[in-house]
XYZ file of C-alpha atoms in Angstrom:
760
model
C -37.753 7.762 18.193
C -38.533 4.083 17.503
C -37.195 0.902 19.062
C -35.961 -0.530 15.744
C -32.405 -0.257 17.046
C -33.071 -3.184 19.413
C -33.588 -5.480 16.415
C -29.955 -4.918 15.433
C -28.693 -6.541 18.645
C -28.092 -10.145 19.585
C -29.658 -11.345 22.838
C -26.594 -10.691 25.019
C -26.217 -7.177 23.597
C -29.930 -6.516 24.037
C -29.849 -7.465 27.719
C -26.913 -5.106 28.280
C -28.824 -2.291 26.561
C -32.290 -2.518 28.115
C -31.317 -3.203 31.763
C -30.358 0.361 32.589
C -30.840 0.549 36.352
C -28.117 -0.052 38.907
C -24.442 -0.967 38.435
C -23.590 -3.061 35.380
C -20.383 -4.630 34.125
C -20.314 -5.450 30.414
C -17.422 -7.722 29.512
C -16.978 -7.426 25.764
C -14.627 -9.736 23.902
C -12.640 -8.434 20.957
C -14.914 -7.483 18.050
C -18.056 -8.181 20.106
C -19.780 -4.863 19.390
C -19.196 -2.971 22.636
C -19.452 0.418 20.914
C -22.864 -0.554 19.568
C -23.987 -1.597 23.068
C -22.781 1.647 24.651
C -24.400 3.682 21.890
C -27.754 1.914 22.007
C -27.808 1.917 25.809
C -27.658 5.729 25.620
C -30.323 5.738 22.893
C -32.484 3.522 25.095
C -32.098 5.919 28.035
C -33.139 8.818 25.812
C -36.087 6.771 24.526
C -37.169 6.223 28.135
C -37.301 10.004 28.581
C -34.029 10.593 30.436
C -32.839 14.159 29.642
C -29.613 14.120 27.628
C -27.800 16.415 30.081
C -28.311 13.803 32.832
C -26.165 11.263 30.932
C -22.358 11.167 31.224
C -20.422 8.962 28.763
C -16.631 8.720 29.089
C -14.290 7.360 26.399
C -10.537 7.206 25.887
C -10.379 8.683 22.383
C -12.130 11.496 20.592
C -12.648 9.098 17.696
C -14.696 6.716 19.872
C -16.757 9.591 21.290
C -17.379 11.016 17.820
C -18.471 7.668 16.359
C -20.890 7.080 19.224
C -22.281 10.591 19.016
C -22.791 10.294 15.262
C -24.729 7.045 15.686
C -26.897 8.513 18.440
C -27.544 11.638 16.357
C -28.804 9.548 13.441
C -31.397 7.970 15.732
C -32.225 10.687 18.266
C -31.451 13.856 16.282
C -28.868 16.620 16.840
C -31.097 18.745 19.076
C -31.021 16.034 21.725
C -27.488 14.740 21.192
C -25.766 18.107 21.669
C -26.798 18.122 25.333
C -25.094 14.819 26.154
C -22.016 14.953 28.360
C -19.997 12.721 26.052
C -16.275 12.789 25.391
C -12.864 11.665 26.614
C -12.045 11.710 30.310
C -9.770 14.692 29.756
C -12.221 16.710 27.664
C -15.119 16.200 30.097
C -13.020 17.044 33.147
C -11.537 20.063 31.356
C -15.110 21.236 30.751
C -15.918 20.890 34.454
C -12.702 22.655 35.449
C -13.365 25.606 33.136
C -16.490 26.203 35.223
C -15.239 25.181 38.653
C -11.501 25.884 38.268
C -11.639 29.348 39.919
C -12.264 27.524 43.213
C -8.732 26.147 42.818
C -7.278 29.475 41.726
C -7.371 28.932 37.955
C -8.967 31.253 35.438
C -11.525 29.686 33.054
C -9.240 30.335 30.055
C -6.435 28.071 31.330
C -4.142 26.493 28.745
C -3.765 22.725 28.406
C -0.107 21.742 28.003
C 0.630 18.766 25.781
C 3.574 16.438 26.444
C 6.033 18.564 24.454
C 5.032 21.714 26.376
C 5.509 19.829 29.641
C 8.929 18.508 28.656
C 9.987 21.960 27.472
C 9.089 23.469 30.839
C 10.836 20.646 32.724
C 13.916 21.194 30.545
C 13.869 24.918 31.382
C 13.649 24.212 35.120
C 16.505 21.676 34.963
C 18.619 24.313 33.239
C 17.656 27.027 35.739
C 18.584 24.766 38.667
C 21.978 24.074 37.037
C 21.391 20.325 37.047
C 23.090 17.777 34.804
C 20.617 17.018 32.017
C 22.362 13.673 31.402
C 21.144 12.585 34.834
C 17.983 14.664 35.037
C 16.497 13.735 31.654
C 13.375 15.731 30.814
C 11.437 12.735 29.501
C 12.195 10.646 32.578
C 11.352 13.492 34.971
C 8.079 14.202 33.138
C 7.109 10.527 33.369
C 7.904 10.484 37.096
C 5.775 13.589 37.702
C 2.956 12.078 35.632
C 3.005 8.873 37.687
C 2.889 10.870 40.905
C -0.091 12.912 39.730
C -2.012 9.852 38.590
C -1.524 8.433 42.072
C -2.856 11.741 43.472
C 0.525 12.787 44.871
C 0.839 16.561 44.601
C 4.189 18.398 44.562
C 3.963 19.218 48.274
C 3.030 15.608 49.132
C 5.935 14.363 47.028
C 8.393 16.609 48.891
C 7.073 15.391 52.257
C 7.277 11.676 51.369
C 10.529 10.251 52.784
C 10.327 6.986 50.791
C 10.012 8.893 47.506
C 12.963 11.083 48.485
C 15.023 7.996 49.277
C 14.069 6.427 45.940
C 15.224 9.557 44.087
C 18.528 9.632 45.993
C 19.195 6.002 45.079
C 18.583 6.967 41.441
C 20.998 9.931 41.726
C 18.165 12.452 41.328
C 17.764 14.017 44.807
C 16.457 17.274 43.279
C 13.452 15.677 41.582
C 11.060 16.949 44.257
C 12.359 20.489 43.663
C 11.798 20.128 39.922
C 8.237 18.892 40.552
C 7.555 21.777 42.948
C 8.925 24.329 40.468
C 7.010 22.707 37.610
C 3.696 22.829 39.476
C 4.280 26.469 40.500
C 5.185 27.550 36.960
C 2.144 25.812 35.471
C -0.088 27.540 38.015
C 1.485 30.932 37.349
C 1.006 30.357 33.605
C -2.659 29.463 34.231
C -1.923 26.111 32.609
C -2.697 22.467 33.315
C -1.115 19.420 31.754
C -3.141 16.289 30.917
C -2.527 14.741 34.328
C -3.606 17.951 36.079
C -7.034 17.616 34.495
C -7.516 14.399 36.469
C -5.648 15.457 39.610
C -7.442 18.791 39.907
C -10.837 17.190 39.309
C -10.114 14.834 42.195
C -9.047 17.743 44.405
C -12.158 19.664 43.396
C -14.489 16.789 44.298
C -12.581 16.145 47.528
C -12.343 19.690 48.866
C -15.655 21.138 47.705
C -18.572 18.920 48.840
C -21.092 21.223 47.172
C -19.405 20.663 43.783
C -19.388 16.901 44.305
C -23.078 16.981 45.271
C -23.888 19.079 42.187
C -22.351 16.646 39.695
C -23.529 13.549 41.559
C -27.056 14.881 41.236
C -26.629 15.972 37.607
C -25.271 12.698 36.246
C -28.116 10.259 36.734
C -26.517 7.696 34.407
C -22.779 7.170 33.930
C -21.265 5.031 31.150
C -17.546 4.274 30.851
C -15.806 2.758 27.828
C -12.578 0.682 28.065
C -12.870 0.492 31.846
C -9.856 -1.835 32.068
C -7.677 1.088 30.919
C -8.643 3.456 33.745
C -5.968 4.521 36.214
C -6.353 5.189 39.934
C -7.174 8.867 39.429
C -9.928 8.142 36.863
C -11.284 5.318 38.994
C -11.746 7.591 42.007
C -13.578 10.277 40.014
C -15.966 7.723 38.495
C -16.545 6.118 41.896
C -17.369 9.467 43.527
C -19.705 10.626 40.762
C -21.557 7.291 40.720
C -22.317 7.413 44.448
C -25.318 9.647 43.772
C -27.566 7.420 41.655
C -25.425 4.258 41.347
C -26.547 3.855 37.735
C -23.074 3.116 36.428
C -22.346 0.928 33.420
C -18.744 0.104 32.595
C -17.729 -1.691 29.411
C -14.397 -3.333 28.814
C -12.336 -6.468 28.450
C -9.845 -7.514 31.085
C -8.153 -9.611 28.383
C -7.207 -6.337 26.644
C -5.732 -4.548 29.657
C -2.282 -3.612 28.283
C -1.487 -0.136 29.585
C -0.116 -0.661 33.099
C 2.959 1.357 32.072
C 0.598 4.343 31.755
C -0.916 3.653 35.155
C -3.914 1.567 34.018
C -5.073 -0.834 36.730
C -6.647 -4.122 35.674
C -7.927 -4.366 39.274
C -10.494 -1.681 38.470
C -12.435 -4.060 36.239
C -11.606 -7.281 38.097
C -12.806 -5.808 41.402
C -15.911 -4.059 40.075
C -17.964 -6.779 41.768
C -16.496 -5.745 45.137
C -17.133 -2.041 44.563
C -20.746 -2.699 43.559
C -21.918 -5.982 45.172
C -25.370 -5.704 43.585
C -23.953 -5.386 40.078
C -25.203 -7.252 37.012
C -22.731 -8.968 34.693
C -23.268 -9.125 30.930
C -20.872 -11.008 28.649
C -20.623 -10.150 24.961
C -18.921 -13.225 23.552
C -19.768 -13.209 19.834
C -16.940 -11.802 17.741
C -18.177 -10.093 14.561
C -14.713 -9.089 13.326
C -12.564 -12.169 12.850
C -12.747 -15.653 11.416
C -13.527 -18.626 13.651
C -9.909 -19.773 13.490
C -8.495 -16.428 14.628
C -10.990 -16.251 17.504
C -10.272 -19.820 18.600
C -6.521 -19.246 18.444
C -6.899 -16.073 20.532
C -8.953 -18.011 23.092
C -6.185 -20.576 23.408
C -3.692 -17.775 24.027
C -5.581 -15.973 26.786
C -6.598 -19.223 28.498
C -3.063 -19.315 29.921
C -3.748 -16.264 32.119
C -4.907 -16.781 35.685
C -6.122 -13.229 36.448
C -9.200 -12.826 34.267
C -12.976 -12.884 34.058
C -13.604 -16.119 32.177
C -15.544 -15.978 28.936
C -15.724 -18.021 25.759
C -15.559 -15.811 22.696
C -16.918 -17.366 19.511
C -17.443 -16.369 15.897
C -20.066 -17.343 13.363
C -18.019 -15.913 10.488
C -16.275 -18.200 8.004
C -13.813 -20.711 9.440
C -10.908 -18.954 7.746
C -7.239 -19.806 7.330
C -4.945 -20.938 10.106
C -2.474 -18.489 11.608
C 0.620 -18.499 9.394
C 4.033 -18.834 11.037
C 7.006 -17.440 9.109
C 10.578 -18.207 10.036
C 13.471 -16.043 8.845
C 17.191 -16.509 9.306
C 17.808 -12.873 10.263
C 15.823 -9.782 11.149
C 16.637 -8.316 7.717
C 15.257 -11.400 6.026
C 12.144 -11.149 8.202
C 11.485 -7.672 6.842
C 12.033 -8.878 3.283
C 9.711 -11.871 3.778
C 6.861 -9.778 5.141
C 7.198 -7.076 2.485
C 7.180 -9.751 -0.232
C 4.150 -11.456 1.269
C 2.252 -8.167 1.453
C 3.136 -7.410 -2.168
C 1.973 -10.867 -3.318
C -1.254 -10.927 -1.334
C -2.230 -7.378 -2.213
C -2.495 -8.297 -5.875
C -3.519 -11.955 -5.636
C -6.337 -11.163 -3.178
C -7.233 -7.781 -4.759
C -6.807 -5.836 -1.534
C -5.878 -2.265 -0.673
C -2.550 -1.410 0.971
C -4.558 -0.162 3.934
C -5.861 -3.699 4.502
C -2.415 -4.653 5.842
C -0.765 -3.880 9.168
C 2.632 -4.840 10.589
C 2.678 -4.925 14.375
C 5.794 -5.092 16.554
C 6.692 -4.884 20.232
C 9.011 -1.846 20.131
C 9.222 1.198 17.865
C 12.851 0.407 17.014
C 11.698 -2.612 14.986
C 10.063 -0.369 12.388
C 13.367 0.502 10.681
C 13.775 -2.803 8.849
C 10.170 -2.775 7.638
C 10.467 0.815 6.447
C 13.537 -0.099 4.413
C 12.066 -3.236 2.856
C 8.720 -1.606 2.055
C 10.501 1.324 0.394
C 12.576 -1.058 -1.745
C 9.369 -2.607 -3.042
C 7.684 0.798 -3.506
C 4.966 -0.162 -1.046
C 3.379 2.938 0.523
C 3.289 2.885 4.312
C 2.616 5.074 7.312
C 3.968 4.815 10.825
C 1.125 5.097 13.281
C 1.979 6.973 16.439
C 4.726 8.992 14.759
C 4.848 12.772 14.768
C 1.312 14.084 15.145
C 0.101 16.801 12.791
C -0.298 19.120 15.774
C 3.271 18.431 16.968
C 4.906 19.822 13.821
C 6.858 23.008 14.453
C 4.966 25.234 12.038
C 1.658 24.115 13.551
C 2.805 24.526 17.157
C 4.090 28.027 16.314
C 0.747 29.319 15.039
C -1.163 27.502 17.799
C 1.106 29.233 20.315
C -0.158 32.595 19.001
C -3.725 31.383 19.473
C -2.863 30.374 23.029
C -1.356 33.800 23.760
C -4.554 35.467 22.560
C -6.585 33.324 24.941
C -4.160 33.196 27.856
C -1.227 35.676 27.735
C 0.172 34.206 30.976
C 1.094 31.016 29.092
C 4.913 30.973 29.397
C 5.515 28.198 26.862
C 3.400 29.967 24.232
C 5.194 33.243 24.935
C 8.601 31.624 24.411
C 7.509 30.273 20.997
C 5.984 33.516 19.735
C 8.035 36.388 21.151
C 10.625 36.216 18.385
C 8.768 34.283 15.694
C 8.791 35.495 13.008
C 12.031 37.218 13.929
C 11.522 40.685 15.389
C 14.950 41.251 16.959
C 14.186 40.000 20.477
C 17.172 37.831 21.358
C 17.724 35.040 23.890
C 19.409 37.423 26.338
C 16.330 39.655 26.448
C 14.009 36.665 26.866
C 16.158 35.294 29.680
C 16.048 38.652 31.463
C 12.224 38.764 31.121
C 11.886 35.446 32.907
C 14.456 36.358 35.563
C 12.596 39.596 36.357
C 9.279 37.747 36.442
C 10.731 35.272 38.950
C 12.383 38.015 41.009
C 9.283 40.193 41.323
C 6.749 37.302 41.377
C 4.853 38.415 38.308
C 4.226 36.734 34.951
C 6.480 37.372 31.928
C 3.451 38.917 30.198
C 3.107 41.474 32.987
C 6.731 42.453 32.343
C 6.282 42.758 28.556
C 2.888 44.447 28.567
C 4.042 47.150 30.988
C 1.476 46.185 33.624
C 4.177 45.715 36.259
C 6.341 48.742 35.360
C 9.485 46.596 35.172
C 9.809 46.906 31.392
C 11.848 50.066 31.988
C 14.759 47.874 33.108
C 15.439 47.192 29.426
C 17.154 49.586 27.018
C 14.954 51.671 24.749
C 15.512 49.469 21.688
C 14.355 46.371 23.566
C 11.435 48.296 25.087
C 10.232 49.303 21.620
C 10.364 45.710 20.332
C 8.683 44.241 23.410
C 5.984 46.899 23.341
C 5.285 46.221 19.664
C 4.901 42.502 20.417
C 2.605 43.201 23.382
C 0.458 45.550 21.286
C 0.203 42.925 18.539
C -1.095 40.312 21.023
C -3.314 42.929 22.687
C -4.976 43.803 19.377
C -5.749 40.157 18.687
C -7.179 39.794 22.184
C -9.520 42.727 21.631
C -11.035 40.921 18.598
C -11.323 37.536 20.307
C -14.924 37.911 21.473
C -16.228 39.257 18.171
C -14.774 36.917 15.550
C -15.024 33.213 14.854
C -11.930 31.032 15.091
C -11.210 30.960 11.350
C -11.481 34.723 10.791
C -9.249 35.556 13.743
C -6.761 32.766 12.960
C -6.344 34.061 9.413
C -5.808 37.616 10.660
C -3.202 36.430 13.174
C -1.325 34.501 10.482
C -1.293 37.522 8.166
C -0.527 40.217 10.760
C 2.363 38.308 12.356
C 4.018 37.584 9.003
C 3.747 33.808 9.429
C 1.854 33.428 6.143
C 4.499 35.379 4.245
C 7.401 33.491 5.817
C 5.955 30.059 5.083
C 4.884 31.009 1.552
C 8.379 32.172 0.596
C 9.956 28.747 1.145
C 10.985 26.870 -1.979
C 12.566 23.640 -0.707
C 10.359 20.520 -0.475
C 10.437 20.752 3.344
C 9.384 24.406 3.275
C 6.613 23.721 0.766
C 5.393 20.910 3.017
C 5.318 23.294 6.006
C 3.202 25.755 4.035
C 0.836 22.964 2.996
C 0.504 21.921 6.640
C -0.283 25.503 7.589
C -2.940 25.661 4.850
C -4.394 22.378 6.119
C -4.590 23.841 9.624
C -6.602 26.832 8.381
C -8.887 24.457 6.469
C -9.467 22.525 9.663
C -10.279 25.706 11.594
C -12.750 26.713 8.870
C -14.536 23.359 9.158
C -14.585 23.691 12.957
C -16.086 27.196 12.828
C -18.799 26.264 10.352
C -19.691 23.063 12.191
C -19.836 24.794 15.577
C -22.069 27.565 14.274
C -24.395 25.064 12.592
C -24.757 23.178 15.880
C -25.257 26.298 17.961
C -21.919 25.786 19.750
C -19.088 28.217 20.498
C -17.019 28.880 17.363
C -14.396 31.218 18.795
C -10.661 30.634 19.082
C -10.879 29.470 22.688
C -13.349 26.729 21.750
C -11.090 25.652 18.892
C -7.967 25.466 21.063
C -9.895 23.476 23.658
C -10.885 20.976 20.982
C -7.402 20.440 19.503
C -5.567 20.335 22.839
C -6.890 16.842 23.499
C -6.702 15.238 20.060
C -5.045 11.860 19.494
C -3.224 10.404 16.475
C -6.438 8.728 15.304
C -8.022 12.166 14.990
C -5.217 13.538 12.811
C -5.222 11.103 9.895
C -5.214 12.765 6.497
C -7.100 11.425 3.489
C -3.886 10.833 1.549
C -2.534 8.674 4.382
C -5.329 6.150 4.195
C -4.325 3.665 1.473
C -1.016 2.701 2.996
C 0.325 -0.264 4.917
C 0.202 0.582 8.610
C 3.249 0.084 10.824
C 2.653 0.335 14.550
C 3.409 -1.108 17.937
C 0.974 -3.649 19.339
C -0.011 -1.145 22.025
C -1.001 1.402 19.379
C -3.115 -1.164 17.522
C -5.696 -1.563 20.266
C -9.149 -0.575 19.028
C -8.199 -0.946 15.358
C -8.756 -3.735 12.842
C -7.224 -4.835 9.534
C -7.930 -7.641 7.100
C -4.373 -9.008 7.289
C -2.065 -8.541 10.263
C 1.629 -9.454 10.545
C 2.967 -9.780 14.093
C 6.734 -9.490 13.813
C 9.596 -10.253 16.163
C 7.912 -13.232 17.828
C 11.050 -14.203 19.746
C 11.615 -14.843 23.435
C 14.216 -12.074 23.611
C 11.713 -9.563 22.205
C 8.196 -10.726 22.966
C 7.372 -11.302 25.711
C 9.573 -8.451 26.837
C 12.649 -9.764 28.703
C 11.766 -7.404 31.571
C 8.627 -9.453 32.245
C 10.370 -12.823 32.367
C 10.544 -13.149 36.144
C 7.271 -11.438 36.961
C 4.056 -13.497 36.493
C 1.889 -10.368 36.629
C 3.876 -8.626 33.880
C 4.020 -11.816 31.816
C 0.228 -11.985 31.883
C 0.057 -8.433 30.548
C 2.444 -9.353 27.744
C 0.149 -12.269 26.911
C -2.846 -9.920 26.867
C -0.874 -7.722 24.466
C -0.386 -10.728 22.169
C -4.126 -11.444 22.414
C -4.853 -7.859 21.356
C -2.434 -8.142 18.405
C -3.956 -11.380 17.083
C -7.534 -10.121 17.427
C -6.824 -7.080 15.236
C -6.962 -9.436 12.231
C -10.193 -9.996 10.341
C -9.103 -12.564 7.743
C -5.531 -13.676 8.388
C -2.915 -13.308 11.129
C 0.737 -14.077 10.407
C 3.336 -14.623 13.139
C 6.944 -14.014 12.180
C 10.256 -14.585 13.927
C 13.961 -14.578 13.106
C 16.523 -17.156 14.210
C 19.217 -14.476 14.418
C 18.907 -10.795 15.245
C 21.443 -7.990 15.516
C 21.810 -6.492 18.998
C 24.381 -3.802 19.694
C 26.222 -4.773 16.517
C 26.369 -8.498 17.277
C 24.299 -11.170 15.584
C 22.671 -13.222 18.328
C 20.731 -16.475 18.176
C 17.008 -16.234 18.968
C 14.352 -18.729 19.976
C 10.698 -18.512 18.860
C 8.427 -16.885 21.401
C 6.817 -19.017 24.090
C 3.536 -17.409 23.020
C 3.615 -19.305 19.702
C 3.979 -22.551 21.632
C 0.940 -21.635 23.751
C -1.395 -21.496 20.739
C -3.296 -24.712 20.098
C -1.321 -26.417 17.300
C -4.416 -27.102 15.221
C -4.792 -23.348 14.577
C -1.233 -22.907 13.219
C 0.211 -23.524 9.781
C 3.825 -23.480 8.641
C 3.480 -22.713 4.908
C 5.487 -24.286 2.137
C 7.183 -22.390 -0.657
C 7.478 -23.832 -4.137
C 6.838 -27.332 -2.814
C 10.028 -27.215 -0.714
C 10.085 -27.367 3.057
C 12.741 -27.218 5.698
C 12.780 -29.333 8.813
C 12.498 -26.954 11.747
C 14.855 -29.062 13.893
C 12.492 -28.396 16.764
C 13.496 -24.814 17.625
C 11.339 -25.099 20.713
C 8.134 -24.749 18.727
C 6.888 -28.318 18.843
C 7.933 -31.079 21.185
C 9.242 -34.193 19.455
C 8.039 -33.040 16.060
C 9.742 -31.489 13.078
C 7.814 -28.709 11.463
C 7.549 -27.439 7.906
C 8.580 -23.783 7.789
C 7.902 -21.420 4.925
C 10.862 -20.615 2.776
C 11.182 -16.870 2.276
C 10.321 -15.626 -1.191
C 13.404 -14.202 -2.831
C 12.085 -12.891 -6.111
C 14.389 -9.938 -5.572
C 17.212 -10.879 -3.181
C 19.068 -8.142 -1.304
C 22.010 -6.686 -3.193
C 25.303 -8.570 -2.796
C 23.701 -11.969 -2.190
C 23.132 -14.943 -4.433
C 20.986 -18.016 -4.041
C 22.824 -21.115 -2.880
C 20.947 -24.381 -2.476
C 21.351 -26.703 0.467
C 20.163 -30.054 -0.916
C 20.090 -31.696 2.512
C 17.607 -29.158 3.765
C 15.693 -29.108 0.494
C 15.489 -25.310 0.613
C 17.151 -22.302 -0.905
C 18.631 -19.479 1.136
C 19.890 -16.087 0.052
C 23.424 -15.922 1.408
C 27.042 -15.181 0.598
C 28.933 -18.131 -0.719
C 30.977 -19.921 1.958
C 31.555 -23.382 3.258
C 31.297 -23.922 7.007
C 33.906 -26.675 6.726
C 36.504 -24.095 5.670
C 36.823 -22.943 9.282
C 37.735 -24.695 12.513
C 38.296 -23.715 16.109
C 41.761 -22.236 16.522
C 41.885 -20.778 13.012
C 43.400 -17.309 12.708
C 41.116 -15.164 10.560
C 40.696 -11.576 9.472
C 37.528 -9.495 9.158
C 37.228 -6.344 7.045
C 35.804 -4.390 10.009
C 37.087 -6.081 13.171
C 40.549 -7.022 11.927
C 42.618 -10.049 13.001
C 41.223 -12.658 15.401
C 41.073 -16.290 16.478
C 38.034 -18.584 16.197
C 37.393 -19.958 19.670
C 34.099 -21.751 19.039
C 31.943 -22.961 16.125
C 28.381 -24.148 16.592
C 25.203 -24.870 14.634
C 24.536 -26.466 11.268
C 24.489 -24.724 7.875
C 23.101 -22.298 7.035
C 22.989 -21.176 10.676
C 26.589 -21.979 11.598
C 28.067 -19.338 13.885
C 31.626 -18.651 14.927
C 32.742 -16.920 18.113
C 35.885 -14.931 17.291
C 38.253 -13.226 19.730
C 39.525 -10.172 17.818
C 42.803 -8.561 18.835
C 41.444 -5.015 18.899
C 37.673 -5.439 19.043
C 37.046 -8.134 21.644
C 34.805 -11.170 21.297
C 32.153 -11.282 18.540
C 29.624 -13.962 17.586
C 29.173 -14.011 13.807
C 26.895 -15.901 11.434
C 29.395 -17.380 9.001
C 27.221 -16.962 5.940
C 27.362 -13.195 6.437
C 30.698 -12.767 8.176
C 33.141 -12.441 5.238
C 35.948 -14.026 7.235
C 39.249 -14.845 5.546
C 41.573 -17.520 6.963
C 45.201 -16.463 7.447
């Protein structure tokens, strides 16, 4: 192993790599090469002779762990790299719990429930307790339980906490503690943990078993943590405890990109690192290798408005680049049309791929308009963070069989497989199985398999069907130790009839399900071959462990790659694109109205904007609409305060066809009119025609009307709302609005150019 890797680093990166002893905080600005620093710091430790198994590296995504491991392997070789403890928080702690879990009463083959499994179980418990599912919503309850676990509040602690009980009563959910208690008990009986349990149980393990804590403190001589600003309280405590042994802890992150407080992330973890480790060394990576100088400077001017931060000055030596473009649209529909048109134009004029473009927005609901406009222009797109490959029904069904083979006590897997494909076991029989299991304190599998003797409480027809199912699972279990994941998976698919059922489908949806199933088997084949080549476990249990903790970034298919990406700003963190459009830049959308009165939350919204802008390599475009539909009403909007916070010299308001419109100072610039880009209407929406407003010197796609036709007090009729009276008119064309009091539909505020009002 040579030290050539050090020549690839700038001086700041090099210092962060070679100074390996003691606590270290590496503050890495966006695009500053933090992954390279983490990777080469590990390489440097290996070069110094530190055994690989003494190094623990924690990441937030499998993709990040895989990229780092691949880089290290190219330098150090696979024989060394395979012994590193490197992976996501959840995968590393799951590995520890598979060894140490029996101390907490779990078997090593425990199942890991994903969010849909958790919600399904919560839904079942709500139904069993005869609670109103309109009040006790499964998603809300699951989130509440997750928050409790990440604050190390167990079910018994939750029940004993009077303030939590009072909070639940005020929210009309006094039975939440009972749901949590039932949920925890059912997971334990199923020998299952959800994602939050992996953290909670690791904390309990290290707290209650000093010998286990001492073992792992001694083992991990060097600890490295990626994206430290995203750690929650539970993760923070585990890291702190493990680092107490050798105190060689290096955390890498950027407080300016701390945007996940809604998931429990605590920015205090990185801001207060200096208090946790007073003898720490601080390294700042301030050179951005991703973006142009203009984008970096604009981002600096954004984040400078935050008080709570570790100050740094990020710079770029890339080309100066174009200013951030600001697009104004009259409505949210026009905003979608403008952005789609701009993408279409730039893709061909700049000779780019569709995948070079991304549209970012604050909430998922905003994607609808962009989906519609992109489809109209035949622009291929993908929604990032949509339904994961492993969340599709046909995939979850076959994975449930795999889970039953590994852990037959898994109740959620049993419910999915017991009558799929159909074998005549109805809902009434399944309900009785679970009732008997609860009554006699055994697992549903012990009922079905005959272990408990209670199967005789069913009629002979049901007994025969249940026994056949149990024997089927039992046969698969007997092969589990002798066959690799692919061989056994294929046999399960054939023997259960899943292959036949999926193959027989003829509709496009059914064909797609079969293709997904085929893709799953291909993936298992690759896993088996790769594991065997690396001397790792290649059985079904190892495969299930690997897919239980995958993220959307791990599930991208090849055919999805050359498409425009649509995603929320939160989902964009860690990614980069040549051109980025940040849509919905309005004060009623972004920053979120919920943060308006809270300085702490407003600072997080600003960090989110910083993250969005710094995803762009070549060009960032900010877009807003002057009017947006909300609950069926068209409401006036003001440009986001965040646009005003950017240094004006980094912004440009483009012209279209030599024509500009005076912005009339919509709060963007004080005492200054601004040239705003006219939307390109090479293909106006159906039902509209271009009408020129000479005074504004700009064309707008609109319905023909004259604002002077209407006055306050006019009686009008609307094709949808009926008869009404105009009680107020405001604004100048083309943004004139009328407030109308309709006889049967109440008060509505309408943009006259769209309203189709007729005067009576």
